[in-house]
Amino acid sequence: MADFVMDFGWRVWHPSPSSPAFAAPAGAVDAHCHVFGPGDVFPYAPSRKYTPCDGTKDQLWALRKHLGFSRSVIVQATCHGADNRALIDAIAHSGGTARGVATVTRDITDEQLHALHAAGVRGVRFNFVKRLVDSLPHDELKEIAARIAPLGWHIVIYFVADELEELSDFFLSLPAPLVVDHMGTPDVSRPVDGADFNRFVDFMAARDDIWCKVTCPERLSKQTPPFYGDVIPFGRRIVETYPDRVLWGTDWPHPNLKTHTPDEGQLVDFIPQIAPTAALQQKLLVDNPMRLYWPEEV
Ligand code: 0GY
């Protein structure tokens, strides 16, 4: 395959992903993906830490169809800051097949929150990854959490594994369900039953409304792409321990991934390795995301 490196180091997404061997169950949801721009219509935030290449809603729908998925949960990425217009535009043009996770700041009005809900937003994202954001004070995040909880929304949290110990009391104090991005970003060169990953598994046990996205083997793996075998035990442990609280997603268009250009067909083929039975696959890809994002249809 040609090299798709852009001049700022991040690669453009795969132009022709393979067809997965794994057939997702009917109604499968890609519960973590993004839309970027197009930048001339929905400009990127001046405060962004990276500039992506555009990844539009129509390109997302085409990929979803190719992979055999039916619905998408679009997560606001930091490069669009708290300007959720690209996300809302995508949901509005999805014919009811997309929902969203927004970024909001404390100055948002109740009217604006209700408008986001009507548009299909069901959660907010709090990002603690320092290379991506200047993190917000905890009191501001708590204030936002208290305001979104009555809407039935959840909070997506993205953090670096080494910071879980420091952040976990704060996370557990938040008054809404929590959804952890990318398995809590474990260092997969450490043991799957070692102290670090045990801390994350125990964190999930602390409340029964903590969910986990078993996503991003392409980010977590230390192996030569596209072999993500070192991530399998970590994903599988979470899926088998918390089968009713796991979600899966492509993370298309894979912002900031500098090592390789992921082939989403291969990412889909990672699913049966972490969720080896049809019953687990049904929960991971359909039942769980439907309960969280389309509860009125369950
Ligand atoms: C992801 C991961 C990353 C980026 C963002 O919001 C973002 O910019 O989430 C990353 O750089 O690890 O989930 O897309």
PDB file of C-alpha atoms and ligand atoms in Angstrom:
ATOM      1  CA  MET A   1       0.000   0.000   0.000  1.00  0.00           C
ATOM      2  CA  ALA A   2       1.201   3.497  -0.691  1.00  0.00           C
ATOM      3  CA  ASP A   3       2.331   5.617   2.223  1.00  0.00           C
ATOM      4  CA  PHE A   4      -0.328   8.086   3.282  1.00  0.00           C
ATOM      5  CA  VAL A   5       1.728  10.272   5.594  1.00  0.00           C
ATOM      6  CA  MET A   6       0.658  13.894   5.616  1.00  0.00           C
ATOM      7  CA  ASP A   7       3.136  16.685   6.123  1.00  0.00           C
ATOM      8  CA  PHE A   8       2.227  17.103   9.820  1.00  0.00           C
ATOM      9  CA  GLY A   9       3.005  13.443  10.527  1.00  0.00           C
ATOM     10  CA  TRP A  10      -0.496  12.071  10.869  1.00  0.00           C
ATOM     11  CA  ARG A  11      -1.687   9.752   8.133  1.00  0.00           C
ATOM     12  CA  VAL A  12      -4.860  10.094   6.116  1.00  0.00           C
ATOM     13  CA  TRP A  13      -7.328   7.285   6.587  1.00  0.00           C
ATOM     14  CA  HIS A  14      -7.225   4.142   4.496  1.00  0.00           C
ATOM     15  CA  PRO A  15      -8.682   4.724   1.020  1.00  0.00           C
ATOM     16  CA  SER A  16      -9.705   1.115   0.411  1.00  0.00           C
ATOM     17  CA  PRO A  17     -10.030  -0.964   3.574  1.00  0.00           C
ATOM     18  CA  SER A  18     -10.358  -4.710   3.169  1.00  0.00           C
ATOM     19  CA  SER A  19     -13.667  -6.517   3.580  1.00  0.00           C
ATOM     20  CA  PRO A  20     -13.725  -8.094   7.035  1.00  0.00           C
ATOM     21  CA  ALA A  21     -14.006 -11.850   7.350  1.00  0.00           C
ATOM     22  CA  PHE A  22     -16.115 -11.344  10.470  1.00  0.00           C
ATOM     23  CA  ALA A  23     -19.787 -10.597   9.779  1.00  0.00           C
ATOM     24  CA  ALA A  24     -21.170  -8.260  12.430  1.00  0.00           C
ATOM     25  CA  PRO A  25     -24.631  -9.133  13.758  1.00  0.00           C
ATOM     26  CA  ALA A  26     -27.601  -7.269  12.263  1.00  0.00           C
ATOM     27  CA  GLY A  27     -27.918  -3.752  13.645  1.00  0.00           C
ATOM     28  CA  ALA A  28     -24.268  -3.428  14.719  1.00  0.00           C
ATOM     29  CA  VAL A  29     -23.161  -0.040  16.072  1.00  0.00           C
ATOM     30  CA  ASP A  30     -19.788   1.627  15.572  1.00  0.00           C
ATOM     31  CA  ALA A  31     -19.790   3.344  18.981  1.00  0.00           C
ATOM     32  CA  HIS A  32     -16.653   5.437  18.580  1.00  0.00           C
ATOM     33  CA  CYS A  33     -15.964   7.382  15.408  1.00  0.00           C
ATOM     34  CA  HIS A  34     -15.502  11.003  14.446  1.00  0.00           C
ATOM     35  CA  VAL A  35     -16.374  13.434  11.688  1.00  0.00           C
ATOM     36  CA  PHE A  36     -13.789  16.059  10.763  1.00  0.00           C
ATOM     37  CA  GLY A  37     -14.958  19.114   8.893  1.00  0.00           C
ATOM     38  CA  PRO A  38     -14.925  19.552   6.024  1.00  0.00           C
ATOM     39  CA  GLY A  39     -12.747  22.342   7.352  1.00  0.00           C
ATOM     40  CA  ASP A  40     -14.014  24.927   4.872  1.00  0.00           C
ATOM     41  CA  VAL A  41     -17.575  24.406   6.185  1.00  0.00           C
ATOM     42  CA  PHE A  42     -16.903  23.534   9.822  1.00  0.00           C
ATOM     43  CA  PRO A  43     -13.565  25.149  10.699  1.00  0.00           C
ATOM     44  CA  TYR A  44     -11.207  23.471  13.165  1.00  0.00           C
ATOM     45  CA  ALA A  45     -10.808  25.072  16.586  1.00  0.00           C
ATOM     46  CA  PRO A  46      -8.056  27.685  16.975  1.00  0.00           C
ATOM     47  CA  SER A  47      -7.083  25.925  20.253  1.00  0.00           C
ATOM     48  CA  ARG A  48      -6.594  22.525  18.568  1.00  0.00           C
ATOM     49  CA  LYS A  49      -3.413  20.525  19.136  1.00  0.00           C
ATOM     50  CA  TYR A  50      -3.505  18.910  15.697  1.00  0.00           C
ATOM     51  CA  THR A  51      -5.094  19.570  12.336  1.00  0.00           C
ATOM     52  CA  PRO A  52      -6.755  16.497  10.870  1.00  0.00           C
ATOM     53  CA  CYS A  53      -7.493  15.775   7.271  1.00  0.00           C
ATOM     54  CA  ASP A  54     -11.211  16.024   6.569  1.00  0.00           C
ATOM     55  CA  GLY A  55     -13.293  12.945   7.314  1.00  0.00           C
ATOM     56  CA  THR A  56     -16.854  13.740   6.328  1.00  0.00           C
ATOM     57  CA  LYS A  57     -20.195  12.224   7.209  1.00  0.00           C
ATOM     58  CA  ASP A  58     -20.649  10.764   3.738  1.00  0.00           C
ATOM     59  CA  GLN A  59     -17.248   9.094   3.930  1.00  0.00           C
ATOM     60  CA  LEU A  60     -18.208   7.738   7.351  1.00  0.00           C
ATOM     61  CA  TRP A  61     -21.494   6.295   6.049  1.00  0.00           C
ATOM     62  CA  ALA A  62     -19.635   4.665   3.136  1.00  0.00           C
ATOM     63  CA  LEU A  63     -17.148   3.000   5.490  1.00  0.00           C
ATOM     64  CA  ARG A  64     -19.935   1.845   7.809  1.00  0.00           C
ATOM     65  CA  LYS A  65     -21.731   0.192   4.921  1.00  0.00           C
ATOM     66  CA  HIS A  66     -18.533  -1.446   3.710  1.00  0.00           C
ATOM     67  CA  LEU A  67     -17.903  -2.910   7.176  1.00  0.00           C
ATOM     68  CA  GLY A  68     -21.477  -4.215   7.544  1.00  0.00           C
ATOM     69  CA  PHE A  69     -22.467  -1.866  10.369  1.00  0.00           C
ATOM     70  CA  SER A  70     -25.808  -0.060  10.735  1.00  0.00           C
ATOM     71  CA  ARG A  71     -25.380   2.793  13.192  1.00  0.00           C
ATOM     72  CA  SER A  72     -22.716   5.213  14.414  1.00  0.00           C
ATOM     73  CA  VAL A  73     -21.954   7.066  17.610  1.00  0.00           C
ATOM     74  CA  ILE A  74     -19.997  10.140  16.625  1.00  0.00           C
ATOM     75  CA  VAL A  75     -17.698  11.471  19.320  1.00  0.00           C
ATOM     76  CA  GLN A  76     -16.629  15.093  19.320  1.00  0.00           C
ATOM     77  CA  ALA A  77     -12.867  15.262  18.825  1.00  0.00           C
ATOM     78  CA  THR A  78     -10.632  17.922  20.324  1.00  0.00           C
ATOM     79  CA  CYS A  79      -9.749  19.449  16.957  1.00  0.00           C
ATOM     80  CA  HIS A  80     -13.314  20.836  16.800  1.00  0.00           C
ATOM     81  CA  GLY A  81     -13.172  22.102  20.407  1.00  0.00           C
ATOM     82  CA  ALA A  82     -16.642  22.781  21.823  1.00  0.00           C
ATOM     83  CA  ASP A  83     -18.048  23.662  18.398  1.00  0.00           C
ATOM     84  CA  ASN A  84     -20.313  20.667  17.800  1.00  0.00           C
ATOM     85  CA  ARG A  85     -21.684  21.785  14.420  1.00  0.00           C
ATOM     86  CA  ALA A  86     -20.004  19.108  12.297  1.00  0.00           C
ATOM     87  CA  LEU A  87     -21.257  16.440  14.705  1.00  0.00           C
ATOM     88  CA  ILE A  88     -24.814  17.803  14.716  1.00  0.00           C
ATOM     89  CA  ASP A  89     -24.829  18.144  10.940  1.00  0.00           C
ATOM     90  CA  ALA A  90     -23.790  14.507  10.568  1.00  0.00           C
ATOM     91  CA  ILE A  91     -26.466  13.251  12.966  1.00  0.00           C
ATOM     92  CA  ALA A  92     -29.094  15.388  11.225  1.00  0.00           C
ATOM     93  CA  HIS A  93     -28.232  13.753   7.894  1.00  0.00           C
ATOM     94  CA  SER A  94     -28.091  10.196   9.237  1.00  0.00           C
ATOM     95  CA  GLY A  95     -31.772   9.321   9.035  1.00  0.00           C
ATOM     96  CA  GLY A  96     -31.769   8.382  12.724  1.00  0.00           C
ATOM     97  CA  THR A  97     -28.776   6.058  12.423  1.00  0.00           C
ATOM     98  CA  ALA A  98     -26.322   8.239  14.350  1.00  0.00           C
ATOM     99  CA  ARG A  99     -26.144   9.693  17.829  1.00  0.00           C
ATOM    100  CA  GLY A 100     -23.453  11.833  19.372  1.00  0.00           C
ATOM    101  CA  VAL A 101     -21.194  12.685  22.271  1.00  0.00           C
ATOM    102  CA  ALA A 102     -20.505  16.424  22.465  1.00  0.00           C
ATOM    103  CA  THR A 103     -17.993  18.711  24.124  1.00  0.00           C
ATOM    104  CA  VAL A 104     -19.537  21.510  26.149  1.00  0.00           C
ATOM    105  CA  THR A 105     -18.245  24.261  28.408  1.00  0.00           C
ATOM    106  CA  ARG A 106     -19.804  25.650  31.579  1.00  0.00           C
ATOM    107  CA  ASP A 107     -21.286  28.664  29.777  1.00  0.00           C
ATOM    108  CA  ILE A 108     -23.697  26.487  27.783  1.00  0.00           C
ATOM    109  CA  THR A 109     -27.333  27.391  28.497  1.00  0.00           C
ATOM    110  CA  ASP A 110     -30.044  24.901  29.441  1.00  0.00           C
ATOM    111  CA  GLU A 111     -31.758  25.731  26.150  1.00  0.00           C
ATOM    112  CA  GLN A 112     -28.619  24.821  24.233  1.00  0.00           C
ATOM    113  CA  LEU A 113     -28.297  21.563  26.159  1.00  0.00           C
ATOM    114  CA  HIS A 114     -31.889  20.653  25.348  1.00  0.00           C
ATOM    115  CA  ALA A 115     -31.253  21.527  21.687  1.00  0.00           C
ATOM    116  CA  LEU A 116     -28.262  19.158  21.669  1.00  0.00           C
ATOM    117  CA  HIS A 117     -30.458  16.449  23.154  1.00  0.00           C
ATOM    118  CA  ALA A 118     -33.119  17.012  20.500  1.00  0.00           C
ATOM    119  CA  ALA A 119     -30.359  16.799  17.879  1.00  0.00           C
ATOM    120  CA  GLY A 120     -29.303  13.349  19.113  1.00  0.00           C
ATOM    121  CA  VAL A 121     -26.549  13.993  21.643  1.00  0.00           C
ATOM    122  CA  ARG A 122     -26.536  11.568  24.550  1.00  0.00           C
ATOM    123  CA  GLY A 123     -23.282  12.328  26.338  1.00  0.00           C
ATOM    124  CA  VAL A 124     -20.380  14.696  26.893  1.00  0.00           C
ATOM    125  CA  ARG A 125     -16.705  13.925  26.634  1.00  0.00           C
ATOM    126  CA  PHE A 126     -14.157  14.917  29.280  1.00  0.00           C
ATOM    127  CA  ASN A 127     -10.631  14.606  27.930  1.00  0.00           C
ATOM    128  CA  PHE A 128      -7.673  14.333  30.298  1.00  0.00           C
ATOM    129  CA  VAL A 129      -5.012  13.487  27.696  1.00  0.00           C
ATOM    130  CA  LYS A 130      -2.521  16.332  27.994  1.00  0.00           C
ATOM    131  CA  ARG A 131      -1.191  16.047  24.453  1.00  0.00           C
ATOM    132  CA  LEU A 132      -4.761  16.751  23.236  1.00  0.00           C
ATOM    133  CA  VAL A 133      -6.170  19.407  25.548  1.00  0.00           C
ATOM    134  CA  ASP A 134      -5.443  21.946  28.237  1.00  0.00           C
ATOM    135  CA  SER A 135      -7.504  20.172  30.860  1.00  0.00           C
ATOM    136  CA  LEU A 136     -10.400  21.933  32.553  1.00  0.00           C
ATOM    137  CA  PRO A 137     -10.624  22.410  36.324  1.00  0.00           C
ATOM    138  CA  HIS A 138     -12.475  19.604  38.093  1.00  0.00           C
ATOM    139  CA  ASP A 139     -15.045  21.974  39.577  1.00  0.00           C
ATOM    140  CA  GLU A 140     -16.037  23.070  36.078  1.00  0.00           C
ATOM    141  CA  LEU A 141     -16.377  19.466  34.939  1.00  0.00           C
ATOM    142  CA  LYS A 142     -18.459  18.630  38.027  1.00  0.00           C
ATOM    143  CA  GLU A 143     -20.744  21.536  37.244  1.00  0.00           C
ATOM    144  CA  ILE A 144     -21.231  20.273  33.682  1.00  0.00           C
ATOM    145  CA  ALA A 145     -21.790  16.730  34.951  1.00  0.00           C
ATOM    146  CA  ALA A 146     -24.534  17.876  37.318  1.00  0.00           C
ATOM    147  CA  ARG A 147     -26.279  19.678  34.470  1.00  0.00           C
ATOM    148  CA  ILE A 148     -26.182  16.839  31.939  1.00  0.00           C
ATOM    149  CA  ALA A 149     -27.142  14.041  34.352  1.00  0.00           C
ATOM    150  CA  PRO A 150     -30.867  14.958  34.438  1.00  0.00           C
ATOM    151  CA  LEU A 151     -30.957  14.573  30.638  1.00  0.00           C
ATOM    152  CA  GLY A 152     -30.031  10.908  31.057  1.00  0.00           C
ATOM    153  CA  TRP A 153     -26.657  11.532  29.410  1.00  0.00           C
ATOM    154  CA  HIS A 154     -23.359   9.877  30.275  1.00  0.00           C
ATOM    155  CA  ILE A 155     -19.768  11.118  30.427  1.00  0.00           C
ATOM    156  CA  VAL A 156     -17.094   9.714  28.138  1.00  0.00           C
ATOM    157  CA  ILE A 157     -13.705   9.919  29.838  1.00  0.00           C
ATOM    158  CA  TYR A 158     -10.400   9.711  27.998  1.00  0.00           C
ATOM    159  CA  PHE A 159      -7.286   9.446  30.139  1.00  0.00           C
ATOM    160  CA  VAL A 160      -3.801   7.968  30.216  1.00  0.00           C
ATOM    161  CA  ALA A 161      -3.641   4.762  32.289  1.00  0.00           C
ATOM    162  CA  ASP A 162      -0.896   6.013  34.586  1.00  0.00           C
ATOM    163  CA  GLU A 163      -3.193   8.827  35.741  1.00  0.00           C
ATOM    164  CA  LEU A 164      -6.134   6.611  36.735  1.00  0.00           C
ATOM    165  CA  GLU A 165      -4.982   6.330  40.349  1.00  0.00           C
ATOM    166  CA  GLU A 166      -4.916  10.109  40.698  1.00  0.00           C
ATOM    167  CA  LEU A 167      -8.200  10.674  38.846  1.00  0.00           C
ATOM    168  CA  SER A 168     -10.362   7.795  40.028  1.00  0.00           C
ATOM    169  CA  ASP A 169     -11.896   9.500  43.100  1.00  0.00           C
ATOM    170  CA  PHE A 170     -12.896  12.389  40.899  1.00  0.00           C
ATOM    171  CA  PHE A 171     -14.369  10.063  38.273  1.00  0.00           C
ATOM    172  CA  LEU A 172     -16.324   8.135  40.896  1.00  0.00           C
ATOM    173  CA  SER A 173     -17.766  11.377  42.245  1.00  0.00           C
ATOM    174  CA  LEU A 174     -19.390  12.241  38.917  1.00  0.00           C
ATOM    175  CA  PRO A 175     -23.192  11.882  38.986  1.00  0.00           C
ATOM    176  CA  ALA A 176     -23.710  10.205  35.599  1.00  0.00           C
ATOM    177  CA  PRO A 177     -22.730   6.912  33.935  1.00  0.00           C
ATOM    178  CA  LEU A 178     -19.102   6.845  32.782  1.00  0.00           C
ATOM    179  CA  VAL A 179     -17.839   5.443  29.487  1.00  0.00           C
ATOM    180  CA  VAL A 180     -14.071   4.886  29.340  1.00  0.00           C
ATOM    181  CA  ASP A 181     -12.312   5.391  26.024  1.00  0.00           C
ATOM    182  CA  HIS A 182      -9.930   2.796  24.622  1.00  0.00           C
ATOM    183  CA  MET A 183      -9.837   0.333  27.559  1.00  0.00           C
ATOM    184  CA  GLY A 184      -8.303   2.994  29.794  1.00  0.00           C
ATOM    185  CA  THR A 185      -5.219   2.992  27.487  1.00  0.00           C
ATOM    186  CA  PRO A 186      -3.294   0.114  29.093  1.00  0.00           C
ATOM    187  CA  ASP A 187       0.403  -0.401  28.472  1.00  0.00           C
ATOM    188  CA  VAL A 188      -0.010  -3.787  26.802  1.00  0.00           C
ATOM    189  CA  SER A 189       3.640  -4.698  27.348  1.00  0.00           C
ATOM    190  CA  ARG A 190       2.727  -5.097  31.027  1.00  0.00           C
ATOM    191  CA  PRO A 191       0.878  -8.199  32.263  1.00  0.00           C
ATOM    192  CA  VAL A 192      -2.867  -8.377  31.672  1.00  0.00           C
ATOM    193  CA  ASP A 193      -3.264  -9.543  35.290  1.00  0.00           C
ATOM    194  CA  GLY A 194      -0.678  -7.123  36.679  1.00  0.00           C
ATOM    195  CA  ALA A 195      -1.240  -4.247  39.099  1.00  0.00           C
ATOM    196  CA  ASP A 196      -1.893  -1.618  36.412  1.00  0.00           C
ATOM    197  CA  PHE A 197      -4.635  -3.375  34.506  1.00  0.00           C
ATOM    198  CA  ASN A 198      -6.089  -4.799  37.731  1.00  0.00           C
ATOM    199  CA  ARG A 199      -6.496  -1.198  38.867  1.00  0.00           C
ATOM    200  CA  PHE A 200      -8.604  -0.490  35.801  1.00  0.00           C
ATOM    201  CA  VAL A 201     -10.666  -3.674  36.139  1.00  0.00           C
ATOM    202  CA  ASP A 202     -11.276  -2.810  39.808  1.00  0.00           C
ATOM    203  CA  PHE A 203     -12.204   0.734  38.855  1.00  0.00           C
ATOM    204  CA  MET A 204     -14.961  -0.653  36.637  1.00  0.00           C
ATOM    205  CA  ALA A 205     -16.192  -2.754  39.572  1.00  0.00           C
ATOM    206  CA  ALA A 206     -16.612   0.315  41.780  1.00  0.00           C
ATOM    207  CA  ARG A 207     -19.926   1.251  40.137  1.00  0.00           C
ATOM    208  CA  ASP A 208     -22.248  -0.722  37.919  1.00  0.00           C
ATOM    209  CA  ASP A 209     -22.653   2.179  35.493  1.00  0.00           C
ATOM    210  CA  ILE A 210     -19.053   2.334  34.283  1.00  0.00           C
ATOM    211  CA  TRP A 211     -18.761   1.200  30.679  1.00  0.00           C
ATOM    212  CA  CYS A 212     -15.676   0.568  28.561  1.00  0.00           C
ATOM    213  CA  LYS A 213     -14.923   0.924  24.875  1.00  0.00           C
ATOM    214  CA  VAL A 214     -12.765  -2.010  23.842  1.00  0.00           C
ATOM    215  CA  THR A 215     -11.355   0.097  21.054  1.00  0.00           C
ATOM    216  CA  CYS A 216      -8.074   1.123  19.483  1.00  0.00           C
ATOM    217  CA  PRO A 217      -5.846  -1.945  19.285  1.00  0.00           C
ATOM    218  CA  GLU A 218      -4.159   0.082  16.541  1.00  0.00           C
ATOM    219  CA  ARG A 219      -3.138   2.702  19.118  1.00  0.00           C
ATOM    220  CA  LEU A 220      -2.343   0.345  21.987  1.00  0.00           C
ATOM    221  CA  SER A 221      -0.431  -2.411  20.215  1.00  0.00           C
ATOM    222  CA  LYS A 222       3.359  -2.507  20.413  1.00  0.00           C
ATOM    223  CA  GLN A 223       3.542  -5.060  17.634  1.00  0.00           C
ATOM    224  CA  THR A 224       4.282  -4.440  14.006  1.00  0.00           C
ATOM    225  CA  PRO A 225       1.056  -3.347  12.324  1.00  0.00           C
ATOM    226  CA  PRO A 226      -1.409  -4.771  11.530  1.00  0.00           C
ATOM    227  CA  PHE A 227      -0.831  -7.479  14.156  1.00  0.00           C
ATOM    228  CA  TYR A 228      -2.630  -6.392  17.281  1.00  0.00           C
ATOM    229  CA  GLY A 229      -2.290  -9.708  19.127  1.00  0.00           C
ATOM    230  CA  ASP A 230      -0.759  -8.163  22.245  1.00  0.00           C
ATOM    231  CA  VAL A 231      -3.999  -6.200  22.827  1.00  0.00           C
ATOM    232  CA  ILE A 232      -6.296  -9.241  22.632  1.00  0.00           C
ATOM    233  CA  PRO A 233      -5.920 -10.433  26.271  1.00  0.00           C
ATOM    234  CA  PHE A 234      -6.744  -6.940  27.543  1.00  0.00           C
ATOM    235  CA  GLY A 235      -9.875  -6.559  25.426  1.00  0.00           C
ATOM    236  CA  ARG A 236     -10.966 -10.078  26.154  1.00  0.00           C
ATOM    237  CA  ARG A 237     -10.588  -9.680  29.905  1.00  0.00           C
ATOM    238  CA  ILE A 238     -12.846  -6.615  29.878  1.00  0.00           C
ATOM    239  CA  VAL A 239     -15.436  -8.189  27.552  1.00  0.00           C
ATOM    240  CA  GLU A 240     -15.603 -11.386  29.611  1.00  0.00           C
ATOM    241  CA  THR A 241     -15.670  -9.580  32.982  1.00  0.00           C
ATOM    242  CA  TYR A 242     -18.210  -6.905  32.013  1.00  0.00           C
ATOM    243  CA  PRO A 243     -20.101  -8.267  28.986  1.00  0.00           C
ATOM    244  CA  ASP A 244     -23.044  -5.902  29.519  1.00  0.00           C
ATOM    245  CA  ARG A 245     -20.937  -2.759  29.761  1.00  0.00           C
ATOM    246  CA  VAL A 246     -18.659  -2.897  26.722  1.00  0.00           C
ATOM    247  CA  LEU A 247     -18.819  -1.036  23.418  1.00  0.00           C
ATOM    248  CA  TRP A 248     -16.771  -1.276  20.239  1.00  0.00           C
ATOM    249  CA  GLY A 249     -15.854   1.316  17.612  1.00  0.00           C
ATOM    250  CA  THR A 250     -13.531   1.970  14.694  1.00  0.00           C
ATOM    251  CA  ASP A 251     -12.138   5.339  15.888  1.00  0.00           C
ATOM    252  CA  TRP A 252     -12.219   6.358  12.215  1.00  0.00           C
ATOM    253  CA  PRO A 253     -10.488   8.489  10.928  1.00  0.00           C
ATOM    254  CA  HIS A 254      -7.870   7.605  13.593  1.00  0.00           C
ATOM    255  CA  PRO A 255      -6.541  11.061  14.497  1.00  0.00           C
ATOM    256  CA  ASN A 256      -2.908  11.354  15.525  1.00  0.00           C
ATOM    257  CA  LEU A 257      -1.967   7.847  14.579  1.00  0.00           C
ATOM    258  CA  LYS A 258       1.567   8.169  13.281  1.00  0.00           C
ATOM    259  CA  THR A 259       2.714   4.552  13.185  1.00  0.00           C
ATOM    260  CA  HIS A 260       0.558   3.165  10.376  1.00  0.00           C
ATOM    261  CA  THR A 261      -2.664   3.557   8.424  1.00  0.00           C
ATOM    262  CA  PRO A 262      -5.189   1.171   9.962  1.00  0.00           C
ATOM    263  CA  ASP A 263      -7.256  -1.037   7.699  1.00  0.00           C
ATOM    264  CA  GLU A 264     -10.739  -0.984   9.258  1.00  0.00           C
ATOM    265  CA  GLY A 265     -11.519  -4.406   7.805  1.00  0.00           C
ATOM    266  CA  GLN A 266      -8.711  -5.749   9.998  1.00  0.00           C
ATOM    267  CA  LEU A 267     -10.039  -3.804  12.969  1.00  0.00           C
ATOM    268  CA  VAL A 268     -13.421  -5.500  12.538  1.00  0.00           C
ATOM    269  CA  ASP A 269     -11.648  -8.846  12.438  1.00  0.00           C
ATOM    270  CA  PHE A 270     -10.218  -8.024  15.872  1.00  0.00           C
ATOM    271  CA  ILE A 271     -13.769  -8.253  17.322  1.00  0.00           C
ATOM    272  CA  PRO A 272     -14.183 -12.056  17.435  1.00  0.00           C
ATOM    273  CA  GLN A 273     -10.775 -12.324  19.079  1.00  0.00           C
ATOM    274  CA  ILE A 274     -11.907 -10.279  22.079  1.00  0.00           C
ATOM    275  CA  ALA A 275     -15.571 -11.367  21.984  1.00  0.00           C
ATOM    276  CA  PRO A 276     -15.320 -15.003  20.881  1.00  0.00           C
ATOM    277  CA  THR A 277     -18.961 -16.085  21.102  1.00  0.00           C
ATOM    278  CA  ALA A 278     -22.041 -14.954  19.182  1.00  0.00           C
ATOM    279  CA  ALA A 279     -23.692 -14.008  22.488  1.00  0.00           C
ATOM    280  CA  LEU A 280     -20.790 -11.712  23.457  1.00  0.00           C
ATOM    281  CA  GLN A 281     -20.693 -10.197  19.974  1.00  0.00           C
ATOM    282  CA  GLN A 282     -24.415  -9.453  20.120  1.00  0.00           C
ATOM    283  CA  LYS A 283     -23.999  -7.632  23.453  1.00  0.00           C
ATOM    284  CA  LEU A 284     -20.871  -5.745  22.379  1.00  0.00           C
ATOM    285  CA  LEU A 285     -22.093  -4.595  18.989  1.00  0.00           C
ATOM    286  CA  VAL A 286     -25.874  -4.330  19.343  1.00  0.00           C
ATOM    287  CA  ASP A 287     -27.517  -4.737  22.761  1.00  0.00           C
ATOM    288  CA  ASN A 288     -25.141  -2.571  24.805  1.00  0.00           C
ATOM    289  CA  PRO A 289     -24.827   0.415  22.456  1.00  0.00           C
ATOM    290  CA  MET A 290     -28.561   0.336  21.774  1.00  0.00           C
ATOM    291  CA  ARG A 291     -29.266   0.474  25.529  1.00  0.00           C
ATOM    292  CA  LEU A 292     -26.942   3.440  25.948  1.00  0.00           C
ATOM    293  CA  TYR A 293     -27.738   5.447  22.801  1.00  0.00           C
ATOM    294  CA  TRP A 294     -31.156   4.345  21.534  1.00  0.00           C
ATOM    295  CA  PRO A 295     -32.882   3.165  24.750  1.00  0.00           C
ATOM    296  CA  GLU A 296     -36.286   4.067  23.354  1.00  0.00           C
ATOM    297  CA  GLU A 297     -35.862   1.336  20.706  1.00  0.00           C
ATOM    298  CA  VAL A 298     -34.799  -1.411  23.104  1.00  0.00           C
TER     299      VAL A 298
HETATM  300  C1  0GY B   1      -9.520   9.271  19.609  1.00  0.00           C
HETATM  301  C2  0GY B   1      -8.149   9.451  20.045  1.00  0.00           C
HETATM  302  C3  0GY B   1      -7.401  10.578  19.950  1.00  0.00           C
HETATM  303  C4  0GY B   1      -7.898  11.867  19.643  1.00  0.00           C
HETATM  304  C5  0GY B   1      -9.023  12.379  20.126  1.00  0.00           C
HETATM  305  O1  0GY B   1     -10.504  14.082  20.523  1.00  0.00           O
HETATM  306  C6  0GY B   1      -9.448  13.777  19.994  1.00  0.00           C
HETATM  307  O2  0GY B   1      -8.755  14.588  19.388  1.00  0.00           O
HETATM  308  O3  0GY B   1      -9.849  11.635  20.807  1.00  0.00           O
HETATM  309  C7  0GY B   1      -5.974  10.458  20.240  1.00  0.00           C
HETATM  310  O4  0GY B   1      -5.200  11.312  19.775  1.00  0.00           O
HETATM  311  O5  0GY B   1      -5.570   9.512  20.955  1.00  0.00           O
HETATM  312  O6  0GY B   1     -10.319   8.667  20.326  1.00  0.00           O
HETATM  313  O7  0GY B   1      -9.863   9.748  18.552  1.00  0.00           O
END
